[in-house]
Tab-separated table of C-alpha atoms in Angstrom:
chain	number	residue	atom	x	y	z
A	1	UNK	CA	-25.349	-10.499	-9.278
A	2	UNK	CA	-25.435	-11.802	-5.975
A	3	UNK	CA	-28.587	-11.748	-3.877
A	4	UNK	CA	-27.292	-10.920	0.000
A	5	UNK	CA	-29.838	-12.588	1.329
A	6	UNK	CA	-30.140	-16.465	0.501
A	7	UNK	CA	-26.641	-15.685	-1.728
A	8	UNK	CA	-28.508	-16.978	-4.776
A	9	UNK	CA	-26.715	-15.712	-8.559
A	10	UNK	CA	-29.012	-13.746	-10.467
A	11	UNK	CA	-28.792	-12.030	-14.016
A	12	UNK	CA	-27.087	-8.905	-13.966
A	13	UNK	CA	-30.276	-6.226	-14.285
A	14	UNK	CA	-32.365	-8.254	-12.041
A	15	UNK	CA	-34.642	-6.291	-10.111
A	16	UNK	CA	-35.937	-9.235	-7.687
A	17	UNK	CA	-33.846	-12.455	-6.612
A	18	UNK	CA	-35.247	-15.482	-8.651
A	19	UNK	CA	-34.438	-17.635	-5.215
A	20	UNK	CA	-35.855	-16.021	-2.514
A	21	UNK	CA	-38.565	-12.641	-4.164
A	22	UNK	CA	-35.895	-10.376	-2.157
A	23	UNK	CA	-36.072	-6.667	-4.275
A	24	UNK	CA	-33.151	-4.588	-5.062
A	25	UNK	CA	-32.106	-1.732	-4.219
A	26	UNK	CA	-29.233	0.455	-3.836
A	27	UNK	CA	-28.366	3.266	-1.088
A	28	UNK	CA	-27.747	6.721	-2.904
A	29	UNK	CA	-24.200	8.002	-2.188
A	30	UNK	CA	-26.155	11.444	-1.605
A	31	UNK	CA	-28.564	11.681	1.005
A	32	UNK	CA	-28.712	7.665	1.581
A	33	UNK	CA	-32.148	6.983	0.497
A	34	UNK	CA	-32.931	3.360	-0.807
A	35	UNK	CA	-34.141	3.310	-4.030
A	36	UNK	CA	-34.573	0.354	-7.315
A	37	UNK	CA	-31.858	-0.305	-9.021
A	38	UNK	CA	-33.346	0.066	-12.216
A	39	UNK	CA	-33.919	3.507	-11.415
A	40	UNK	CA	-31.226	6.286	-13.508
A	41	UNK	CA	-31.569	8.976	-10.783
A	42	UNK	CA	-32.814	9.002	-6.884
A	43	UNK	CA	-36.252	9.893	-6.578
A	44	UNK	CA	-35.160	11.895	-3.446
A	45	UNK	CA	-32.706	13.836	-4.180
A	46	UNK	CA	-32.042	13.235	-7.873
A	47	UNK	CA	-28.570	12.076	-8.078
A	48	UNK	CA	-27.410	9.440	-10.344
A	49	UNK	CA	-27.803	6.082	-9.307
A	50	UNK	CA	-27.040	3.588	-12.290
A	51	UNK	CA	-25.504	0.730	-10.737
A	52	UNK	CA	-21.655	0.336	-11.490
A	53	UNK	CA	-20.137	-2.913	-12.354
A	54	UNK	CA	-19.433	-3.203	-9.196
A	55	UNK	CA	-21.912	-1.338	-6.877
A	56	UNK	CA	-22.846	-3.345	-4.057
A	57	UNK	CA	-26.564	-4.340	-4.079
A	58	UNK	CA	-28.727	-4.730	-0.711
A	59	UNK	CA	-31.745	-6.245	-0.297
A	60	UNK	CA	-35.158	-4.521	0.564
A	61	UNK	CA	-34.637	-5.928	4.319
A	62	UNK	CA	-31.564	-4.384	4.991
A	63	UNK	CA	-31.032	-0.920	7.373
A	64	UNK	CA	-33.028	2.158	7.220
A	65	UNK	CA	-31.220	4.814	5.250
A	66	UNK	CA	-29.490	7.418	7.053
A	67	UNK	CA	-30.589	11.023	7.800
A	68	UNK	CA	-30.355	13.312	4.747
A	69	UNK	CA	-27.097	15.169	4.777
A	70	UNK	CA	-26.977	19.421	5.767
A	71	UNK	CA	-27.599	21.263	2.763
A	72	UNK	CA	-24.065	22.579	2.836
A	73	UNK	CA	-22.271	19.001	2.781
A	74	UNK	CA	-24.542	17.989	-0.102
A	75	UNK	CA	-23.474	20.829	-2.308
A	76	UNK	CA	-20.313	19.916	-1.611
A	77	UNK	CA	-20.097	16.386	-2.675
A	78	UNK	CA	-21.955	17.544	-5.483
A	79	UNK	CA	-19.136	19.762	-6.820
A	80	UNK	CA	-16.405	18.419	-5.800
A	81	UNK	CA	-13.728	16.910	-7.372
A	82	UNK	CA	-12.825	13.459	-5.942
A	83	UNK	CA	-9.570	11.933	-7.393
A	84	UNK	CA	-9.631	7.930	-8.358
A	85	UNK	CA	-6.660	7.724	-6.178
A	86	UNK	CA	-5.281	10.652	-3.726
A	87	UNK	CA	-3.894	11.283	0.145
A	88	UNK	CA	-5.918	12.874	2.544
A	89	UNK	CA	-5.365	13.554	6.223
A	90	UNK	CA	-8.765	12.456	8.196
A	91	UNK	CA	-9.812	11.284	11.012
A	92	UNK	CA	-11.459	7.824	11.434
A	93	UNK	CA	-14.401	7.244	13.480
A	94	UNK	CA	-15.654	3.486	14.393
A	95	UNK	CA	-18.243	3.259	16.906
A	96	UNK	CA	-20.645	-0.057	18.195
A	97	UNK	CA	-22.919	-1.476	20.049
A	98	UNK	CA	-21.716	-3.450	23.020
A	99	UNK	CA	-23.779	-6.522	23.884
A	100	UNK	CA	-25.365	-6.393	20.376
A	101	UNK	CA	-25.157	-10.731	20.286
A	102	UNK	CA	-27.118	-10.438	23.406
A	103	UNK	CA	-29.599	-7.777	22.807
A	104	UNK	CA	-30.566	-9.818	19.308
A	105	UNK	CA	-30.236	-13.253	20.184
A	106	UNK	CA	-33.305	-15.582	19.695
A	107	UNK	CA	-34.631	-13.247	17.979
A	108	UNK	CA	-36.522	-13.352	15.110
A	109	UNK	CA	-34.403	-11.229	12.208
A	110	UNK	CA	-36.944	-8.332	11.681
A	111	UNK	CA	-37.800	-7.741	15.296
A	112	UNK	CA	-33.634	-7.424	15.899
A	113	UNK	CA	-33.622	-4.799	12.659
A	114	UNK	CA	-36.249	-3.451	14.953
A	115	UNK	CA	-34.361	-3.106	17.591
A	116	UNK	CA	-30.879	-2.351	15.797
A	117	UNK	CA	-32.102	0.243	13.254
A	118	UNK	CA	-33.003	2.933	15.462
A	119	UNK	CA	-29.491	2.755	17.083
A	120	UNK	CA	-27.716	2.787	14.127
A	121	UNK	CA	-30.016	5.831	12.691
A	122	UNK	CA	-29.440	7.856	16.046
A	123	UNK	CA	-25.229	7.157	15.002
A	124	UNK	CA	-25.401	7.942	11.164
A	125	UNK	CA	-27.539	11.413	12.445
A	126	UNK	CA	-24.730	12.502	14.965
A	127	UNK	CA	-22.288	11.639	11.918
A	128	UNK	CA	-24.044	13.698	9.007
A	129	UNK	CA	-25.055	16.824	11.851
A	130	UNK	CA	-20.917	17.033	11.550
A	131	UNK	CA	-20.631	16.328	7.782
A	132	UNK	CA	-18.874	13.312	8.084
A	133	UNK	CA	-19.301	10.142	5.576
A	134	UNK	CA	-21.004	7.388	6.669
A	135	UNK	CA	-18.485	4.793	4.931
A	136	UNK	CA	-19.453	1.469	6.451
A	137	UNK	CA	-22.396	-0.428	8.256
A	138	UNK	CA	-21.019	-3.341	10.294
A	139	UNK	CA	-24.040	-4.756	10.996
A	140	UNK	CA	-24.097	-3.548	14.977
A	141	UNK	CA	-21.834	-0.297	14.168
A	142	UNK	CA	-20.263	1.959	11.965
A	143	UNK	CA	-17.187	3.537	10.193
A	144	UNK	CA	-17.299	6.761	9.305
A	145	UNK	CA	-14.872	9.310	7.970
A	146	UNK	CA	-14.281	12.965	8.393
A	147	UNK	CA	-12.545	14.725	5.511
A	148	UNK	CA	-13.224	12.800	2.777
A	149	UNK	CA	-14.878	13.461	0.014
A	150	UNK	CA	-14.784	16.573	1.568
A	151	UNK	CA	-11.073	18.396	3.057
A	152	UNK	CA	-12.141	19.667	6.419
A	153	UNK	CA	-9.369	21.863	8.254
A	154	UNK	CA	-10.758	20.870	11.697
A	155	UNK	CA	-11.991	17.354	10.836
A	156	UNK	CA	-10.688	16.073	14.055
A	157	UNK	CA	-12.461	18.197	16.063
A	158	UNK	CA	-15.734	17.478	13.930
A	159	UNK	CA	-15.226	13.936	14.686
A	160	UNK	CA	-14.856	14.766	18.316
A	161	UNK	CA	-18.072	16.459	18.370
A	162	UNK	CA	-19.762	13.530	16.334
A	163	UNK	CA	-18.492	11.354	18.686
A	164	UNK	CA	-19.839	13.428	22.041
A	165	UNK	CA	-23.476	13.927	20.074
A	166	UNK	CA	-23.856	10.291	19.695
A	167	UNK	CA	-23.179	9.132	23.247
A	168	UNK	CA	-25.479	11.957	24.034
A	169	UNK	CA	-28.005	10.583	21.476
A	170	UNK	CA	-27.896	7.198	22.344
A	171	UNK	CA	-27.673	7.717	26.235
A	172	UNK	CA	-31.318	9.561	25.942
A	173	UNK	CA	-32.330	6.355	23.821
A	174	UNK	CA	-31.208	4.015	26.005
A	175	UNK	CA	-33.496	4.156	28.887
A	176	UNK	CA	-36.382	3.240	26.318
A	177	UNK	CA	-34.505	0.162	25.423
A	178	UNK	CA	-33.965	-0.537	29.241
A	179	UNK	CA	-37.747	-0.350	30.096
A	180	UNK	CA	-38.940	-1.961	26.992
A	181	UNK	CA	-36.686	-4.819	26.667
A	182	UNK	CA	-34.329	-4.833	29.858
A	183	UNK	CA	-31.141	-4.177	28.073
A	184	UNK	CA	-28.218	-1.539	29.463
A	185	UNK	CA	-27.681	0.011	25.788
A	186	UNK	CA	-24.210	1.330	25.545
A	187	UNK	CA	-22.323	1.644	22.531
A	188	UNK	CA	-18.349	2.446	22.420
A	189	UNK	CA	-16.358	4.863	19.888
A	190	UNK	CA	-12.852	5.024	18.911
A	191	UNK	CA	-11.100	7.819	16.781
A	192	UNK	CA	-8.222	8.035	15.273
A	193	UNK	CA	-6.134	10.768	12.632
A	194	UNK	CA	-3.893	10.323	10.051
A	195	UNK	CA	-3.038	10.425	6.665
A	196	UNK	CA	-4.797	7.513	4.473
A	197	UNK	CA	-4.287	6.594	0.731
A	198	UNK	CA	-8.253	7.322	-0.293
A	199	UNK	CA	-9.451	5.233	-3.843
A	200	UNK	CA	-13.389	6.304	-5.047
A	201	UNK	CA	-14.274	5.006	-8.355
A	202	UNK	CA	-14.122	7.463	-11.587
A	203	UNK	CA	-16.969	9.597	-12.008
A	204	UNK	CA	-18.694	12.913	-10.843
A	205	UNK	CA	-20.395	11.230	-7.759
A	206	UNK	CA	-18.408	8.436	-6.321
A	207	UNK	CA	-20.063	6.162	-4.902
A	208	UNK	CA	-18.274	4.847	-1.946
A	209	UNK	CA	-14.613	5.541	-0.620
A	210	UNK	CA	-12.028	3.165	0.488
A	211	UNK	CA	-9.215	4.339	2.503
A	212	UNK	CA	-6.267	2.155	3.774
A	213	UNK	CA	-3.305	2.793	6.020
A	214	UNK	CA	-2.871	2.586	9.466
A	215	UNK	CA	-4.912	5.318	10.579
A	216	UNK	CA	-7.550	3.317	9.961
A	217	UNK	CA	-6.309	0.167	11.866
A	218	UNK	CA	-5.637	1.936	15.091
A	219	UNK	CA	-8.795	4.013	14.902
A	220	UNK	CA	-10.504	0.227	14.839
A	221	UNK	CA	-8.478	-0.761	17.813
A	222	UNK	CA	-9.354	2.685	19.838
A	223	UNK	CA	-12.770	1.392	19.657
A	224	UNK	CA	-12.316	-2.241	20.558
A	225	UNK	CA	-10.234	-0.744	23.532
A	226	UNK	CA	-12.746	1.415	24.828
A	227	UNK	CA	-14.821	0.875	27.488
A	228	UNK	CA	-18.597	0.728	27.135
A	229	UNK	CA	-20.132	4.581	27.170
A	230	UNK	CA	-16.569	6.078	26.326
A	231	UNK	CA	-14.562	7.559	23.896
A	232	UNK	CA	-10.771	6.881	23.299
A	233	UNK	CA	-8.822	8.700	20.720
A	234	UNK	CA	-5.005	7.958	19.559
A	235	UNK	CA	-2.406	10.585	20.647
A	236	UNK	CA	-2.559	11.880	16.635
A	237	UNK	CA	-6.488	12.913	17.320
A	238	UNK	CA	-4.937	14.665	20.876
A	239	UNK	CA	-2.515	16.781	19.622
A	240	UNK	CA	-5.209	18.317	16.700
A	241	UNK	CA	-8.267	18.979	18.857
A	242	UNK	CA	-5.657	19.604	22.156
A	243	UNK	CA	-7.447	22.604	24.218
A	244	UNK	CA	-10.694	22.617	22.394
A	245	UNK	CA	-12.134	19.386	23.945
A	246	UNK	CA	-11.604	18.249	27.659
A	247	UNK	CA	-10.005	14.769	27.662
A	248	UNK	CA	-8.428	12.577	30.074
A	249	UNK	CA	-4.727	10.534	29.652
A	250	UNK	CA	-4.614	7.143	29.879
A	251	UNK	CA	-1.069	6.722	29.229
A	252	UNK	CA	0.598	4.241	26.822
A	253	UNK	CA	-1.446	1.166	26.007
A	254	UNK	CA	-0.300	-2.057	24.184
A	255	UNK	CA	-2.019	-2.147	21.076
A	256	UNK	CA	-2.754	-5.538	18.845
A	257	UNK	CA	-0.838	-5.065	15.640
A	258	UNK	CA	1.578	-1.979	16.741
A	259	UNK	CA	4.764	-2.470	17.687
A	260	UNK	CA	5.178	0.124	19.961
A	261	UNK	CA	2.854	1.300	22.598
A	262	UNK	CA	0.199	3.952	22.093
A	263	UNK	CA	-0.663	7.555	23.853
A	264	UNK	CA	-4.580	6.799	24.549
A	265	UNK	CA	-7.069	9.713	25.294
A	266	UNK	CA	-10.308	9.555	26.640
A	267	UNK	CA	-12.859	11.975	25.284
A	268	UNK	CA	-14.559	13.515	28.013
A	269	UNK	CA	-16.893	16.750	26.265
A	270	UNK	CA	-15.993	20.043	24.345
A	271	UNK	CA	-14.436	22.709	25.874
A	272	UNK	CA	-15.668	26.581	25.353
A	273	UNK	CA	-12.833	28.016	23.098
A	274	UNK	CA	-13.406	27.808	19.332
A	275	UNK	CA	-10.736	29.358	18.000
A	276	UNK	CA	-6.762	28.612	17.995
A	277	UNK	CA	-5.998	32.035	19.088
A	278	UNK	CA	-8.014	31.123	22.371
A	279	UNK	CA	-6.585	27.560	22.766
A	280	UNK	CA	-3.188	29.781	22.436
A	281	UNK	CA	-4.407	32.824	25.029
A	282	UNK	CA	-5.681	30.020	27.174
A	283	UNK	CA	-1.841	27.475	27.345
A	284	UNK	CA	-0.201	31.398	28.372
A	285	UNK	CA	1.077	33.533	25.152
A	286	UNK	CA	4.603	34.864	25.257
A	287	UNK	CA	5.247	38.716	25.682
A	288	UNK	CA	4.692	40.493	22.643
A	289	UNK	CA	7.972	42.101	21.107
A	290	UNK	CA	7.780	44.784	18.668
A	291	UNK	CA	4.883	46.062	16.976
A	292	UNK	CA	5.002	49.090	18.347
A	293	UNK	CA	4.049	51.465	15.201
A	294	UNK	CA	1.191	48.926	14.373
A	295	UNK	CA	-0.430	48.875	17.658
A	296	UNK	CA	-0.216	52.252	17.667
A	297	UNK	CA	-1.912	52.987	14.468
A	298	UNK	CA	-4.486	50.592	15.770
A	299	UNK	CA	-5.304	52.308	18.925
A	300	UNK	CA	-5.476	55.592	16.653
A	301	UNK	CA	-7.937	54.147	14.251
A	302	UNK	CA	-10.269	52.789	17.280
A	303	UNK	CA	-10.034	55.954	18.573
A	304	UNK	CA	-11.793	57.556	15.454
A	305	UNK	CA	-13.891	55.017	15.296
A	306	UNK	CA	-15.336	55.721	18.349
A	307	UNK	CA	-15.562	59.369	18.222
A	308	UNK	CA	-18.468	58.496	14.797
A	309	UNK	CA	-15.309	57.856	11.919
A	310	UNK	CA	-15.955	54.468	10.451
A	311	UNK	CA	-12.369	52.870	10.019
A	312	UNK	CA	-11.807	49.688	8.120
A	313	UNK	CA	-8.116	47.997	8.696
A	314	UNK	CA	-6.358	45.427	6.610
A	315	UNK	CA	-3.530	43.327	8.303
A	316	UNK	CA	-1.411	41.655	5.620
A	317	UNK	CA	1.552	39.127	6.098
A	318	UNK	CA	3.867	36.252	5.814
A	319	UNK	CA	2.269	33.060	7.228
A	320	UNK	CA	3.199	32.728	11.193
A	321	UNK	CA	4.209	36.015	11.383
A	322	UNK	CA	1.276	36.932	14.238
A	323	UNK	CA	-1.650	38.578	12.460
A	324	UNK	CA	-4.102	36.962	14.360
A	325	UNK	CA	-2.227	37.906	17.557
A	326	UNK	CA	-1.739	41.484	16.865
């Protein structure tokens, strides 16, 4: 193995690099504590840990982990079935620092981790709050992904609302940084939706996820685009979270590797309806035809109801045939 440090070869099972004294360690794939990588199991949470042939190691420098993930989201990657290979639609989030090279240069390397690793906690937080997967550390950033290993229905929207937190996070942080150290910290986010080809190696707990395809390209390029302190989202993010979060058009923009020019969105904050039946109400819903008999045994029902009859009513029905509506 590899020591990432001084990039010396050591025996596979080493515990220490024989250049350099760095220890191993590895970052559970649960709730992102470091721990040895002789150890079977995490001593925080318990999952197994044995290194795979090829787990990435990280030396005893690197980041702080990143806040333990809600309850719910770890008993969900606990029984759930990740594929080897499989095609999910999820929404891409990268986000960075802008001015990093500046805010770390000179430096000596443990005062910039000072600096950095706060930041980057304060990001992977506003992910995990969200249950999103912290799939990447780029040194003065991250990736992270929303549906996988998870399937969220609204992962857009969570990604959204990740993205909003963070700003918000990060804007509070920032005036520390500016009186301690003079620095305007800003950091930038793009998002972007889309169906990706997702590979996690075999087992019960995968330990990371690789996803390739496009949507992950242009999600990259949303973020280099954006200005620093904003959010931009691709028109495929838009059109799922469209009426639950405010946003502003910035019309088609030229994008490095895409042929043809792309709907850009800038995130601007979440809007007050939850549900699609409001986002509906709120666009203007077309006059309801029909229904007559139900409506009316509805009305009857209430009516009971409120004269001291308990009622209980069950709507059933095709898909798209206006349940929620009626």
């Amino acid at each position: 193995m590899q020591c990432p440090r001084c990039q010396q070869e050591n025996r596979d099972g080493a515990r220490f690099c024989s250049e350099c004294g760095s220890a191993f360690s590895m970052t559970c794939a649960i709730c992102g504590t470091l721990t040895s990588a002789a150890n079977k199991y995490c001593d925080h949470c318990g999952s197994p840990v044995a290194i795979a042939p090829d787990a990435k190691l990280v030396a005893s420098q690197s980041i702080a982990p990143p806040a333990v993930r809600p309850k719910r989201s770890f008993d969900g990657i606990l029984t759930s079935q990740a594929l080897e290979h499989e095609r999910k639609q999820i929404t891409v989030l990268f986000a960075d620092i802008k001015g990093s090279t500046e805010l770390v240069a000179g430096r000596d390397p443990d005062d910039a981790r000072r600096l950095l690793d706060p930041i980057l906690e304060r990001m992977m937080d506003a992910v995990h709050v969200y249950e999103g997967t912290v799939n990447q550390l780029l040194g003065d950033g991250i990736m992270a992904l929303f549906g996988v290993p998870i399937a969220y229905e609204d992962h857009a929207l969570r990604a959204c609302y990740c993205a909003l937190k963070m700003q918000e996070s990060i804007k509070k942080y920032a005036e520390a940084i500016r009186r301690a150290e003079g620095f305007p910290l800003q950091i930038r986010i793009g998002l972007n939706s889309g169906g990706v080809a997702s590979y996690a190696p075999a087992g019960d707990l995968p330990r990371r996820y690789s996803v390739q395809g496009d949507t992950v390209h242009l999600a990259a390029r949303m973020e280099q685009l954006a200005m620093p302190g904003t959010i931009l989202m691709a028109s495929q993010t838009f059109q799922l979270t469209r009426g639950f979060v405010a946003t502003r058009a910035l019309g088609a923009m030229t994008v490095k590797g895409f042929t043809a020019p792309v709907e850009t969105y800038e995130l601007l904050g979440a809007n007050a309806m939850r549900s699609r039946l409001q986002v509906a109400a709120a666009r203007g819903l077309t006059r309801f035809v029909g229904r007559l008999n139900e409506i009316s045994q509805l009305r009857q029902v209430r009516d009971q109801a409120r004269s001291g009859q308990g009622q209980v009513i069950a709507i059933v029905g095709e898909p798209g045939v206006g349940k929620s509506r009626l």
